[in-house]
CSV table of C-alpha atoms in Angstrom, one decimal:
chain,number,residue,atom,x,y,z
A,1086,UNK,CA,-14.9,18.3,16.8
A,1087,UNK,CA,-14.5,14.7,18.9
A,1088,UNK,CA,-12.1,14.5,21.6
A,1089,UNK,CA,-8.8,11.6,20.9
A,1090,UNK,CA,-7.9,9.9,23.8
A,1091,UNK,CA,-4.5,9.9,24.5
A,1092,UNK,CA,-4.6,5.8,24.0
A,1093,UNK,CA,-3.8,3.5,21.3
A,1094,UNK,CA,-6.4,3.5,19.4
A,1095,UNK,CA,-8.4,6.6,17.9
A,1096,UNK,CA,-10.7,8.1,15.9
A,1097,UNK,CA,-13.2,10.5,14.3
A,1098,UNK,CA,-16.1,9.5,12.3
A,1099,UNK,CA,-17.7,11.7,10.0
A,1100,UNK,CA,-17.2,15.3,11.4
A,1101,UNK,CA,-16.7,18.5,9.7
A,1102,UNK,CA,-14.4,19.8,10.7
A,1103,UNK,CA,-10.8,21.1,8.1
A,1104,UNK,CA,-8.3,19.6,10.1
A,1105,UNK,CA,-7.1,18.1,13.2
A,1106,UNK,CA,-5.4,20.5,16.0
A,1107,UNK,CA,-1.3,20.0,16.7
A,1108,UNK,CA,-2.7,18.7,19.8
A,1109,UNK,CA,-2.7,15.5,17.9
A,1110,UNK,CA,0.9,15.2,17.6
A,1111,UNK,CA,1.8,15.7,21.1
A,1112,UNK,CA,-0.5,12.2,21.5
A,1113,UNK,CA,2.8,9.9,21.9
A,1114,UNK,CA,1.2,7.2,22.8
A,1115,UNK,CA,-1.0,7.0,19.6
A,1116,UNK,CA,-0.7,4.2,17.3
A,1117,UNK,CA,-3.8,3.4,15.3
A,1118,UNK,CA,-5.7,7.0,14.2
A,1119,UNK,CA,-9.0,6.7,11.8
A,1120,UNK,CA,-9.9,9.2,10.4
A,1121,UNK,CA,-13.9,7.9,8.4
A,1122,UNK,CA,-15.8,10.1,6.2
A,1123,UNK,CA,-15.0,13.0,7.8
A,1124,UNK,CA,-15.7,14.7,3.8
A,1125,UNK,CA,-14.4,18.5,5.3
A,1126,UNK,CA,-10.7,17.4,6.2
A,1127,UNK,CA,-8.2,19.8,4.3
A,1128,UNK,CA,-4.8,18.8,5.7
A,1129,UNK,CA,-3.0,16.8,8.8
A,1130,UNK,CA,-0.6,17.3,10.7
A,1131,UNK,CA,2.1,16.4,11.9
A,1132,UNK,CA,1.4,13.4,13.8
A,1133,UNK,CA,3.4,11.9,16.4
A,1134,UNK,CA,5.7,9.1,15.4
A,1135,UNK,CA,4.4,6.3,17.5
A,1136,UNK,CA,1.6,6.4,15.0
A,1137,UNK,CA,1.9,2.5,13.3
A,1138,UNK,CA,-2.0,2.6,11.4
A,1139,UNK,CA,-3.1,5.9,9.1
A,1140,UNK,CA,-6.8,5.1,8.2
A,1141,UNK,CA,-8.1,8.3,6.6
A,1142,UNK,CA,-11.2,5.6,4.2
A,1143,UNK,CA,-12.9,8.8,1.9
A,1144,UNK,CA,-11.8,11.9,3.3
A,1145,UNK,CA,-13.1,13.1,0.3
A,1146,UNK,CA,-11.8,16.7,0.3
A,1147,UNK,CA,-8.5,15.4,2.0
A,1148,UNK,CA,-5.3,17.7,-0.5
A,1149,UNK,CA,-2.2,17.8,1.3
A,1150,UNK,CA,-0.2,16.2,4.7
A,1151,UNK,CA,1.7,18.6,6.3
A,1152,UNK,CA,3.5,15.6,7.9
A,1153,UNK,CA,6.0,12.5,7.2
A,1154,UNK,CA,5.8,9.1,8.9
A,1155,UNK,CA,9.1,8.4,10.2
A,1156,UNK,CA,8.8,6.2,11.9
A,1157,UNK,CA,10.6,2.6,10.4
A,1158,UNK,CA,7.7,1.0,11.7
A,1159,UNK,CA,4.6,1.6,10.1
A,1160,UNK,CA,2.3,-0.9,9.5
A,1161,UNK,CA,-0.7,0.5,6.8
A,1162,UNK,CA,-1.5,4.1,4.7
A,1163,UNK,CA,-4.8,3.5,3.9
A,1164,UNK,CA,-6.2,6.9,1.4
A,1165,UNK,CA,-8.8,4.9,0.3
A,1166,UNK,CA,-11.4,7.5,-1.9
A,1167,UNK,CA,-9.2,10.4,-1.3
A,1168,UNK,CA,-9.5,11.3,-4.2
A,1169,UNK,CA,-7.7,14.9,-4.6
A,1170,UNK,CA,-4.4,14.3,-2.7
A,1171,UNK,CA,-2.2,16.8,-4.4
A,1172,UNK,CA,1.0,15.5,-6.1
A,1173,UNK,CA,3.6,16.6,-2.4
A,1174,UNK,CA,0.6,14.1,-0.4
A,1175,UNK,CA,0.4,11.2,-3.1
A,1176,UNK,CA,4.3,11.3,-3.2
A,1177,UNK,CA,5.0,10.7,0.8
A,1178,UNK,CA,2.7,7.9,0.0
A,1179,UNK,CA,3.8,6.3,-2.1
A,1180,UNK,CA,7.6,6.8,-0.4
A,1181,UNK,CA,7.0,6.0,3.2
A,1182,UNK,CA,7.8,2.3,4.1
A,1183,UNK,CA,5.3,-0.1,5.2
A,1184,UNK,CA,6.4,-3.2,7.1
A,1185,UNK,CA,2.3,-4.0,5.1
A,1186,UNK,CA,0.9,-1.5,2.1
A,1187,UNK,CA,-0.4,1.9,1.5
A,1188,UNK,CA,-3.3,2.5,-0.6
A,1189,UNK,CA,-4.3,6.0,-2.5
A,1190,UNK,CA,-6.3,6.4,-5.3
A,1191,UNK,CA,-5.0,5.8,-9.0
A,1192,UNK,CA,-5.8,4.5,-12.3
A,1193,UNK,CA,-2.2,3.7,-13.8
A,1194,UNK,CA,1.1,2.9,-12.0
A,1195,UNK,CA,3.5,6.0,-10.7
A,1196,UNK,CA,6.1,6.6,-13.4
A,1197,UNK,CA,8.6,6.2,-10.4
A,1198,UNK,CA,8.3,2.8,-10.2
A,1199,UNK,CA,11.2,1.6,-13.4
A,1200,UNK,CA,9.7,-1.6,-14.5
A,1201,UNK,CA,5.8,-1.4,-15.0
A,1202,UNK,CA,4.2,-4.3,-17.7
A,1203,UNK,CA,0.3,-4.1,-18.5
A,1204,UNK,CA,-1.4,-6.9,-16.5
A,1205,UNK,CA,0.4,-9.1,-13.6
A,1206,UNK,CA,3.3,-10.3,-14.8
A,1207,UNK,CA,7.0,-8.7,-15.5
A,1208,UNK,CA,10.6,-9.2,-15.5
A,1209,UNK,CA,13.1,-6.7,-13.7
A,1210,UNK,CA,16.9,-6.7,-14.5
A,1211,UNK,CA,18.7,-5.6,-12.6
A,1212,UNK,CA,22.1,-3.5,-13.5
A,1213,UNK,CA,24.2,-6.0,-11.8
A,1214,UNK,CA,24.3,-9.3,-9.8
A,1215,UNK,CA,23.3,-8.4,-6.1
A,1216,UNK,CA,25.9,-8.6,-3.6
A,1217,UNK,CA,23.8,-8.8,-0.6
A,1218,UNK,CA,22.5,-11.7,0.6
A,1219,UNK,CA,18.5,-10.5,0.1
A,1220,UNK,CA,16.9,-6.8,-2.6
A,1221,UNK,CA,14.6,-4.9,-1.7
A,1222,UNK,CA,11.4,-3.5,-4.3
A,1223,UNK,CA,8.7,-2.2,-3.3
A,1224,UNK,CA,5.3,-3.3,-5.7
A,1225,UNK,CA,2.3,-1.7,-7.1
A,1226,UNK,CA,-0.5,-2.6,-7.7
A,1227,UNK,CA,-3.4,-1.7,-10.0
A,1228,UNK,CA,-6.6,-3.9,-9.5
A,1229,UNK,CA,-9.2,-3.5,-12.6
A,1230,UNK,CA,-12.7,-3.3,-12.5
A,1231,UNK,CA,-14.8,-0.5,-11.8
A,1232,UNK,CA,-15.2,0.1,-7.9
A,1233,UNK,CA,-19.0,1.8,-8.1
A,1234,UNK,CA,-20.1,-1.6,-9.2
A,1235,UNK,CA,-18.4,-3.4,-6.5
A,1236,UNK,CA,-17.6,-1.2,-3.9
A,1237,UNK,CA,-20.4,-3.3,-1.3
A,1238,UNK,CA,-19.7,-6.8,-1.6
A,1239,UNK,CA,-15.7,-6.3,-2.1
A,1240,UNK,CA,-15.7,-4.1,1.3
A,1241,UNK,CA,-17.5,-7.4,3.2
A,1242,UNK,CA,-14.5,-9.3,3.4
A,1243,UNK,CA,-10.1,-9.4,2.8
A,1244,UNK,CA,-8.4,-10.0,-0.4
A,1245,UNK,CA,-4.9,-12.0,-0.6
A,1246,UNK,CA,-2.0,-11.1,-3.4
A,1247,UNK,CA,0.0,-13.9,-4.5
A,1248,UNK,CA,3.2,-13.2,-5.6
A,1249,UNK,CA,6.0,-15.9,-7.0
A,1250,UNK,CA,9.2,-14.3,-7.5
A,1251,UNK,CA,11.7,-16.4,-10.1
A,1252,UNK,CA,15.8,-15.6,-10.8
A,1253,UNK,CA,17.4,-17.4,-13.6
A,1254,UNK,CA,15.3,-20.0,-14.2
A,1255,UNK,CA,15.2,-21.1,-10.4
A,1256,UNK,CA,12.1,-20.1,-7.6
A,1257,UNK,CA,12.8,-18.1,-5.4
A,1258,UNK,CA,9.3,-19.1,-3.1
A,1259,UNK,CA,5.6,-18.4,-4.0
A,1260,UNK,CA,4.6,-15.6,-1.3
A,1261,UNK,CA,1.7,-13.6,0.0
A,1262,UNK,CA,0.1,-9.8,1.3
A,1263,UNK,CA,-3.1,-9.6,3.1
A,1264,UNK,CA,-4.4,-6.3,1.8
A,1265,UNK,CA,-8.3,-6.8,3.2
A,1266,UNK,CA,-10.9,-6.0,0.4
A,1267,UNK,CA,-9.3,-3.7,-2.7
A,1268,UNK,CA,-11.0,-2.3,-5.4
A,1269,UNK,CA,-9.9,-1.2,-8.8
A,1270,UNK,CA,-8.5,2.1,-9.7
A,1271,UNK,CA,-6.6,2.4,-5.8
A,1272,UNK,CA,-2.8,2.2,-6.0
A,1273,UNK,CA,-1.7,-0.8,-3.8
A,1274,UNK,CA,1.7,-0.6,-2.5
A,1275,UNK,CA,3.8,-2.9,-0.7
A,1276,UNK,CA,7.4,-4.2,-0.1
A,1277,UNK,CA,8.7,-7.3,-0.9
A,1278,UNK,CA,12.3,-9.2,-0.7
A,1279,UNK,CA,13.9,-11.7,-2.9
A,1280,UNK,CA,16.7,-13.5,-2.0
A,1281,UNK,CA,19.4,-16.2,-3.1
A,1282,UNK,CA,19.2,-13.7,-6.9
A,1283,UNK,CA,21.3,-16.6,-8.8
A,1284,UNK,CA,20.7,-13.8,-12.0
A,1285,UNK,CA,20.5,-9.9,-13.0
A,1286,UNK,CA,16.6,-11.6,-13.6
A,1287,UNK,CA,14.1,-11.5,-11.8
A,1288,UNK,CA,10.9,-12.4,-13.0
A,1289,UNK,CA,8.1,-11.0,-10.8
A,1290,UNK,CA,4.4,-12.8,-11.0
A,1291,UNK,CA,1.1,-11.9,-8.7
A,1292,UNK,CA,-2.2,-12.7,-8.9
A,1293,UNK,CA,-5.2,-12.1,-5.7
A,1294,UNK,CA,-7.5,-15.0,-4.0
A,1295,UNK,CA,-10.2,-14.4,-1.1
A,1296,UNK,CA,-8.1,-15.6,0.9
A,1297,UNK,CA,-4.6,-17.6,2.4
A,1298,UNK,CA,-4.5,-21.2,1.5
A,1299,UNK,CA,-7.4,-21.4,-1.1
A,1300,UNK,CA,-5.8,-19.2,-3.9
A,1301,UNK,CA,-2.6,-20.2,-5.9
A,1302,UNK,CA,-0.8,-19.1,-8.8
A,1303,UNK,CA,-1.4,-22.4,-10.2
A,1304,UNK,CA,-5.1,-23.0,-10.0
A,1305,UNK,CA,-6.7,-19.3,-10.5
A,1306,UNK,CA,-9.1,-19.9,-7.0
A,1307,UNK,CA,-11.9,-16.6,-7.7
A,1308,UNK,CA,-8.9,-13.3,-8.7
A,1309,UNK,CA,-9.1,-10.5,-9.3
A,1310,UNK,CA,-7.4,-9.3,-12.6
A,1311,UNK,CA,-4.8,-7.9,-12.1
A,1312,UNK,CA,-4.7,-4.0,-14.9
A,1313,UNK,CA,-1.2,-2.9,-14.0
A,1314,UNK,CA,1.3,-4.3,-11.4
A,1315,UNK,CA,5.3,-1.8,-11.0
A,1316,UNK,CA,8.5,-2.6,-9.4
A,1317,UNK,CA,11.2,-0.1,-7.9
A,1318,UNK,CA,14.6,-1.4,-6.6
A,1319,UNK,CA,15.0,-0.7,-2.6
A,1320,UNK,CA,18.1,-2.3,-1.6
A,1321,UNK,CA,20.1,-4.7,-0.8
A,1322,UNK,CA,19.7,-6.3,2.9
A,1323,UNK,CA,24.6,-7.6,4.0
């Protein structure tokens, strides 16, 4: 097994090991952990609270996450091509709050998102008018396309999901989220916030562009088609 350093970031790639030792949970300064192409890795132990980014790209045998991610500042959970994740692991990834995004294999928006729609737009009906200054939502997007056909080109560049939120025909703004390269048959999950909501009905619209400043929902500049989207209301911010 390759030795992990105590300072961030740390990484292991293309190893034959099936699990990481418990010592990794005691690395209190570990901020970023990169596990790339570890095709025999089956499970992950508890990771340190300090962890902010986990990249488990192409760990094809990974099934279990014997851990949690309690740090409220965690930025990114990347489980691209981790095709054997069990239900408990998938639920943990989907439910963990992140400041940037989480990604894992999936063909459809999970049922835990009560608002689901084919295509790139969706309407959310709140049970009541928000009492706070803003309301947070968790969003799930599935991109169209067969990733086997375009993985190499798509991984060469990053991209942005742009989204607009409209309340009672009043635009609450257009925003963007940097997802990096995107693939089909994967779930991309991130959080958004709507401020100054004036209606119980909110309209969300999404689009994808190659980089910031060169795409808008109106221009449709080089978008990648969004197959499905889903929204889950989280909480109100006082």
